[in-house]
Coordinates of C-alpha atoms in Angstrom, one line a residue:
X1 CA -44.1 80.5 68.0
X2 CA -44.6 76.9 68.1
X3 CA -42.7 74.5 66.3
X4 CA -45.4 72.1 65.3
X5 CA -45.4 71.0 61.2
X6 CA -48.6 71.7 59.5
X7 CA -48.8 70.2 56.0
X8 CA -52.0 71.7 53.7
X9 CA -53.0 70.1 50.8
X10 CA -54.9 71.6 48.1
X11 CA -56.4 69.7 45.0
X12 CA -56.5 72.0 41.8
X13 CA -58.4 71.6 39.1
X14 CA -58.6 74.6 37.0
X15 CA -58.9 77.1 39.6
X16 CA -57.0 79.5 39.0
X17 CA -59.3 82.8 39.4
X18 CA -58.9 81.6 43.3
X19 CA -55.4 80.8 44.0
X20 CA -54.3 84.0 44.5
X21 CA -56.2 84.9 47.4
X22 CA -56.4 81.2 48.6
X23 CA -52.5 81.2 48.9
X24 CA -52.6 84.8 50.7
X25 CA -55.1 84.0 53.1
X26 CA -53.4 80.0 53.8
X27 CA -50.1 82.1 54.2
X28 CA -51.5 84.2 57.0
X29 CA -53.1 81.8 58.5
X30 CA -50.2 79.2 58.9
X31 CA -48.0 81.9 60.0
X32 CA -50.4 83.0 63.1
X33 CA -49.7 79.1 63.8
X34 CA -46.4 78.1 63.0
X35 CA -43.5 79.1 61.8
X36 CA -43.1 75.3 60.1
X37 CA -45.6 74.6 57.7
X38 CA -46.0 73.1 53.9
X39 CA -48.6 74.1 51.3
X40 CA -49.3 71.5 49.0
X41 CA -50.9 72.3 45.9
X42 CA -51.7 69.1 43.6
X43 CA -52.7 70.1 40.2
X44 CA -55.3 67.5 39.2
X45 CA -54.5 68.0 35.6
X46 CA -55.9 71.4 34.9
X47 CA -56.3 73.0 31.7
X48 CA -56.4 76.6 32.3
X49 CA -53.2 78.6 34.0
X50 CA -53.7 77.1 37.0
X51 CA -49.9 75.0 37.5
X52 CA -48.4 78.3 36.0
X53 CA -49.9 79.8 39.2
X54 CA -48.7 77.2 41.5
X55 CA -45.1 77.6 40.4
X56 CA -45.5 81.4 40.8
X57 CA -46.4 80.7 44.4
X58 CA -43.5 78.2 45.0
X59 CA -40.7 80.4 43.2
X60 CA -41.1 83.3 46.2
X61 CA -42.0 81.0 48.9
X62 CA -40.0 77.9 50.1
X63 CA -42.7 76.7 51.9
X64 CA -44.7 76.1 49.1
X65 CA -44.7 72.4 47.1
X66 CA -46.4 71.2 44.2
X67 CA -47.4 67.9 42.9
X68 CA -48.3 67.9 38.9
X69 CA -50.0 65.1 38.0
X70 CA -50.0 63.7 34.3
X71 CA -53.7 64.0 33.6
X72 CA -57.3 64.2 35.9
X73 CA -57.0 61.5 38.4
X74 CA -60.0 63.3 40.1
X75 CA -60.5 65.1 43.4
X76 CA -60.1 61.8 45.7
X77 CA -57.1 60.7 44.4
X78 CA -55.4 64.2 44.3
X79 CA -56.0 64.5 48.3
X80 CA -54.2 60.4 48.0
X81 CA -51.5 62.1 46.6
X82 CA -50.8 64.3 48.5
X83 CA -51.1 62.4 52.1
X84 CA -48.4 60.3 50.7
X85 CA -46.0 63.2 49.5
X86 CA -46.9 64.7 52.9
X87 CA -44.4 64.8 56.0
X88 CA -45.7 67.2 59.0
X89 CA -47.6 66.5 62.3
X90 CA -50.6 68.1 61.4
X91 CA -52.1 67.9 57.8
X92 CA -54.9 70.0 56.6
X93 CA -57.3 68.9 53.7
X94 CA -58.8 72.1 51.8
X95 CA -60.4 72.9 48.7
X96 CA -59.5 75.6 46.1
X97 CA -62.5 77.0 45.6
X98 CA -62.3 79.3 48.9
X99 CA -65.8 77.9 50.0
X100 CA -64.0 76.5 52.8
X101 CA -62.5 79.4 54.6
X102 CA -58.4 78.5 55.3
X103 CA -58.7 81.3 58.9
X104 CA -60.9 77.9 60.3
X105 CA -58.0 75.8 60.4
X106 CA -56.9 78.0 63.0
X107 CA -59.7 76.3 65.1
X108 CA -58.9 73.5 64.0
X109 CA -55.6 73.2 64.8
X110 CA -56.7 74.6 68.3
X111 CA -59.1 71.3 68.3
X112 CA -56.5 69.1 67.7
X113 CA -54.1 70.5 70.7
X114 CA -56.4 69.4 73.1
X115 CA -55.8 65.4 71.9
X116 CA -58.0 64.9 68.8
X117 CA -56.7 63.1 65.3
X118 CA -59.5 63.9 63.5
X119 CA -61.4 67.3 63.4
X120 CA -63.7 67.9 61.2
X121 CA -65.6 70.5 59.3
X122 CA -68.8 70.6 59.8
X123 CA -71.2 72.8 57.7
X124 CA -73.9 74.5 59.3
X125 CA -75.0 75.6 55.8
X126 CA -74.5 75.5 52.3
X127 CA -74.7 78.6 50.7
X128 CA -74.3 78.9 47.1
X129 CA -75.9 75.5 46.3
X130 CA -79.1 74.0 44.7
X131 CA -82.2 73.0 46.8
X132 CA -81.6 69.5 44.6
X133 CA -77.7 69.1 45.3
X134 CA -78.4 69.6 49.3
X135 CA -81.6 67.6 49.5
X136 CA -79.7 64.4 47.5
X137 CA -76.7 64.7 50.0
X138 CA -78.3 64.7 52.8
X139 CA -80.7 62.1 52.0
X140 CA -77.3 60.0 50.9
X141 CA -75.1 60.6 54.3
X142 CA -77.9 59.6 56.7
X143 CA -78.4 56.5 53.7
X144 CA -74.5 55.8 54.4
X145 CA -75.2 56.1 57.8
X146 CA -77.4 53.9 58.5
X147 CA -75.5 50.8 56.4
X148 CA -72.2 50.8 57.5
X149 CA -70.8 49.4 60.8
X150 CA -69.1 52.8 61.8
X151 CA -70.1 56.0 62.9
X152 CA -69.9 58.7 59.7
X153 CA -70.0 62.1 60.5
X154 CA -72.9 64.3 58.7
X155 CA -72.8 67.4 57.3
X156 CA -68.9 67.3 56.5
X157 CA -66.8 67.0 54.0
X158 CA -63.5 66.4 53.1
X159 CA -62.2 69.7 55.2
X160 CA -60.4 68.8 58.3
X161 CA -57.6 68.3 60.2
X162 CA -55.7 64.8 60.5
X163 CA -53.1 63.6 63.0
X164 CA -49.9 62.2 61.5
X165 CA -50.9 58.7 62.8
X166 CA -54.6 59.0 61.0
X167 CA -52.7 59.9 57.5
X168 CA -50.4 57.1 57.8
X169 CA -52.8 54.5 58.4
X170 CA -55.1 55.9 55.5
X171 CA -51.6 55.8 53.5
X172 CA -51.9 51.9 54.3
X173 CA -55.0 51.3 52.4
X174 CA -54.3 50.2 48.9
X175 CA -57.9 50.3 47.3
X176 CA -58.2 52.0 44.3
X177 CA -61.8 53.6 44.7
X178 CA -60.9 56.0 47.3
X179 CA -63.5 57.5 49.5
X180 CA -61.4 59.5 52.3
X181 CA -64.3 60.6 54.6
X182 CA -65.1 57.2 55.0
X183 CA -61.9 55.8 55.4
X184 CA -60.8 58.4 57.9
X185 CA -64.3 57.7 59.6
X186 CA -63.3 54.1 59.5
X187 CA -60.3 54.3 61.3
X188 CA -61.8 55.4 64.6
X189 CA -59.3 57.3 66.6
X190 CA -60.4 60.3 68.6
X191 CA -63.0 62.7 66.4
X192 CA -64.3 65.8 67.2
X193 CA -65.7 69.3 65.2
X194 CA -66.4 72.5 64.4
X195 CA -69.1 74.2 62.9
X196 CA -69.2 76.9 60.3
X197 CA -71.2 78.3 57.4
X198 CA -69.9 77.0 53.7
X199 CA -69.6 80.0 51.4
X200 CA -71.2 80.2 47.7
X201 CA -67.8 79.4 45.4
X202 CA -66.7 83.4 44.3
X203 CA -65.0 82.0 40.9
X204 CA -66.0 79.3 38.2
X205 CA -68.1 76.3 38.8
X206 CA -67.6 73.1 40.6
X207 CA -65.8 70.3 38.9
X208 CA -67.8 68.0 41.1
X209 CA -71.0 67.0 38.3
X210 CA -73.9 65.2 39.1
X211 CA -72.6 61.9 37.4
X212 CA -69.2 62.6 39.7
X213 CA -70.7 62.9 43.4
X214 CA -73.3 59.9 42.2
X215 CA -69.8 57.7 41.2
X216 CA -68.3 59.4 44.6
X217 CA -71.4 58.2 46.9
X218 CA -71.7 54.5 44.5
X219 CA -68.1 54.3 45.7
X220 CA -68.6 55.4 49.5
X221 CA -71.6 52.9 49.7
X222 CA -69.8 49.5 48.4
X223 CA -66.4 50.0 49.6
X224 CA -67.6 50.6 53.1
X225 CA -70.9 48.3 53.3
X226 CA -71.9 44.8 51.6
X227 CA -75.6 45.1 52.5
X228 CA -76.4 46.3 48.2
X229 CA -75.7 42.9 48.0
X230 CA -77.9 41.2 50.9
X231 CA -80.8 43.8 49.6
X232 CA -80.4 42.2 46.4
X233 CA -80.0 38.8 47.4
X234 CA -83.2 39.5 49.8
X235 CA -85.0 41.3 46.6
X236 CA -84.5 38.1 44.5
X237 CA -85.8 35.5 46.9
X238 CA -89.0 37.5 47.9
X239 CA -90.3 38.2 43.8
X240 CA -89.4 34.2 43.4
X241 CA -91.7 33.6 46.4
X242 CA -94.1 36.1 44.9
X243 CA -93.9 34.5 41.4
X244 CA -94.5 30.8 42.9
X245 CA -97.3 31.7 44.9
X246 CA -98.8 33.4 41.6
X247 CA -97.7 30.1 39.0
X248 CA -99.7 28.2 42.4
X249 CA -102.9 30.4 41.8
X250 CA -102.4 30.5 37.9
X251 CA -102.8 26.8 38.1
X252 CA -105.8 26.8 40.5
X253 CA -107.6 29.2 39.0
X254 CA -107.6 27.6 35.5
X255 CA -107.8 23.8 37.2
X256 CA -110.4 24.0 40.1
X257 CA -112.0 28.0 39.3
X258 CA -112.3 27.5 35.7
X259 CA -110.8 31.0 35.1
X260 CA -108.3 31.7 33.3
X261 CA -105.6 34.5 33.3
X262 CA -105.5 36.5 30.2
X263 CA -104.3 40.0 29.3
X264 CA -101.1 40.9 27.5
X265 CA -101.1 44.4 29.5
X266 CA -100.1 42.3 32.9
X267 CA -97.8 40.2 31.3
X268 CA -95.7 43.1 29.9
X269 CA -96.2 45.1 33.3
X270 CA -94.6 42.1 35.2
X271 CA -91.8 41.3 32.7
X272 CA -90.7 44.5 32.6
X273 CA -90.3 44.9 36.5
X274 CA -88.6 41.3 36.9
X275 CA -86.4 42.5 34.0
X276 CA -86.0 45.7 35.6
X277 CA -85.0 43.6 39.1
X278 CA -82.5 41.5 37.4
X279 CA -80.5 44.4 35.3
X280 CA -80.4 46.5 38.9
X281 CA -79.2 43.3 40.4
X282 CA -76.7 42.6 37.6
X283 CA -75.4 46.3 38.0
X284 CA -74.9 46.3 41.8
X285 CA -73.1 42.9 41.7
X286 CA -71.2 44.4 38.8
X287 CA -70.0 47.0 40.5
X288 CA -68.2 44.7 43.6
X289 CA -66.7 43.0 40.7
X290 CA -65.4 46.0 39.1
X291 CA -63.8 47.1 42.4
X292 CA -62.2 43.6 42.6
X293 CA -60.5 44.2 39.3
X294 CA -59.5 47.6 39.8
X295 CA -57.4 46.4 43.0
X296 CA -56.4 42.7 41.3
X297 CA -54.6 45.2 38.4
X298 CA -52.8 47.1 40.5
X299 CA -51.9 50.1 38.7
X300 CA -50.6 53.1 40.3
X301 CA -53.0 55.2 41.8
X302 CA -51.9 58.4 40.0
X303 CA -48.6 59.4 38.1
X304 CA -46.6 62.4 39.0
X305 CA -45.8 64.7 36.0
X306 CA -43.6 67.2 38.0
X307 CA -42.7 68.2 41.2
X308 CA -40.8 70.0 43.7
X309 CA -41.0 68.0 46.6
X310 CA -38.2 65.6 46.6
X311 CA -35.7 68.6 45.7
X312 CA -36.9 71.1 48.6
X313 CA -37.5 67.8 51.5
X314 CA -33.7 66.6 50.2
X315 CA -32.0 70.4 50.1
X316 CA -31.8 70.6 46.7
X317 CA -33.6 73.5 46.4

């Protein structure tokens, strides 16, 4: 057996109908790989018996850590937390929700043996998920795509395989909004894949809502790209051009044409869309500002309730 670390970190939040057979099936796995390896389980503050289940795992197997975090942090900044708390060679990034099956890290792993930091999972389909929820995402990764200065994989998420050097330098990233696909896209080093077919989730529903993966994808968009802002900038000078020119022809019309503009109906049409321009302009720039202030605070990113990590990595335990 080799003697290679592999660290695998799982955010939780309120899972707990798919622990059980995500920690049997992680525990096989790791063992057909190493006989050194770390599970990771960071309770995102979870409100069903979720951390109860956790400890269960960690009581009969030394191999197994958790992180317990004082309240929802949310998904991103569960995976933050554990990267930091993380110490192995190899660390894996997998969901609770057994969509992503844990025997692929196998390949993985294999992936990354032949000289790759990053390796990827990428879904050759989605099963379990609305026409809507696959249509908006792909639509938003080839948007992302096409206005940042890097090369972003499509059709993957946050389930791969990173070398100790990649989680170190993401480690070194202090913002707050976190966005770790495109941060670990940002990096560069050497990248590669493998394909598979994304299960339909067997327990619960996703805690990722509509209003979370549009805050996720606002987030991916302005912390990697400033061109919201040139598009708005752009947007502003064109409909003050276009409002000149029609002030110039107003003026002519009523001057040299002896017609008049009238009609309440065009007034309110065009008000509304400058208005409409001006709050969308407002919001984007609002939103750079807000990041600005998130970082200028400098709050911790999360706060540890509980855990078992310093005992067991110090021979406490």
């Amino acid at each position: 057996m080799s003697i290679h670390k592999i660290s695998v970190i799982v955010p939780v939040f309120n899972e707990v109908k798919n622990l059980s057979e995500l920690y049997d099936r992680l525990k096989i796995t790791l063992e057909s790989i190493t006989e050194q390896y770390q599970i990771i389980f960071v309770n995102d503050g979870s409100t069903d018996n979720s951390l109860e289940k956790i400890l269960e795992f960690s009581e009969k197997n030394a191999n197994v850590f958790y992180l317990n975090l004082s309240r929802n942090f949310g998904h991103q900044i569960a995976v933050s937390a554990g990267l930091e708390y993380c110490d192995a060679e190899s660390v894996v990034i997998i969901d609770s929700d057994l969509q992503d099956p844990p025997e692929l890290i196998v390949q993985l792993f294999q992936k990354h043996k032949e000289g790759y930091d990053v390796v990827y999972a990428k879904r050759n389909s989605r099963q379990g998920e609305s026409i809507l929820k696959k249509l908006t995402a792909k639509i938003y990764y080839r948007l992302l795509k096409r206005i940042v200065s890097f090369e972003i994989p499509l059709d993957a998420g946050d389930f791969r395989l990173l070398s100790r050097k990649v989680v170190e330098a993401i480690n070194k990233m202090p913002e707050k909004n976190k966005f770790l696909r495109g941060q670990v896209a940002w990096l560069g080093f050497r990248q590669t894949y493998v394909a598979f077919d994304r299960k339909t989730r067997k327990h619960g529903k996703s805690g990722y809502s509509y209003g979370k993966m549009f805050r996720l994808a606002f987030d991916g968009i302005t912390g990697f790209s400033d061109k919201p802002l040139l598009f708005v900038s752009r947007m502003g000078f064109l409909i003050s051009i276009f409002s000149f020119l029609l002030i110039i022809y107003a003026i002519f019309s009523h001057y040299v044409l002896k017609i008049t503009i009238t009609g309440w109906t065009s007034l309110l049409i065009s008000s509304a869309f400058i208005g409409g321009i001006q709050l969308l302009s407002i919001g984007v720039i609002g939103e750079y500002i807000s990041r600005i202030n998130n970082n200028v605070k400098n709050r911790p990113l999360y706060i540890v309730d509980s855990t078992n990590l310093n005992d067991k990595i110090n021979g406490k335990v």
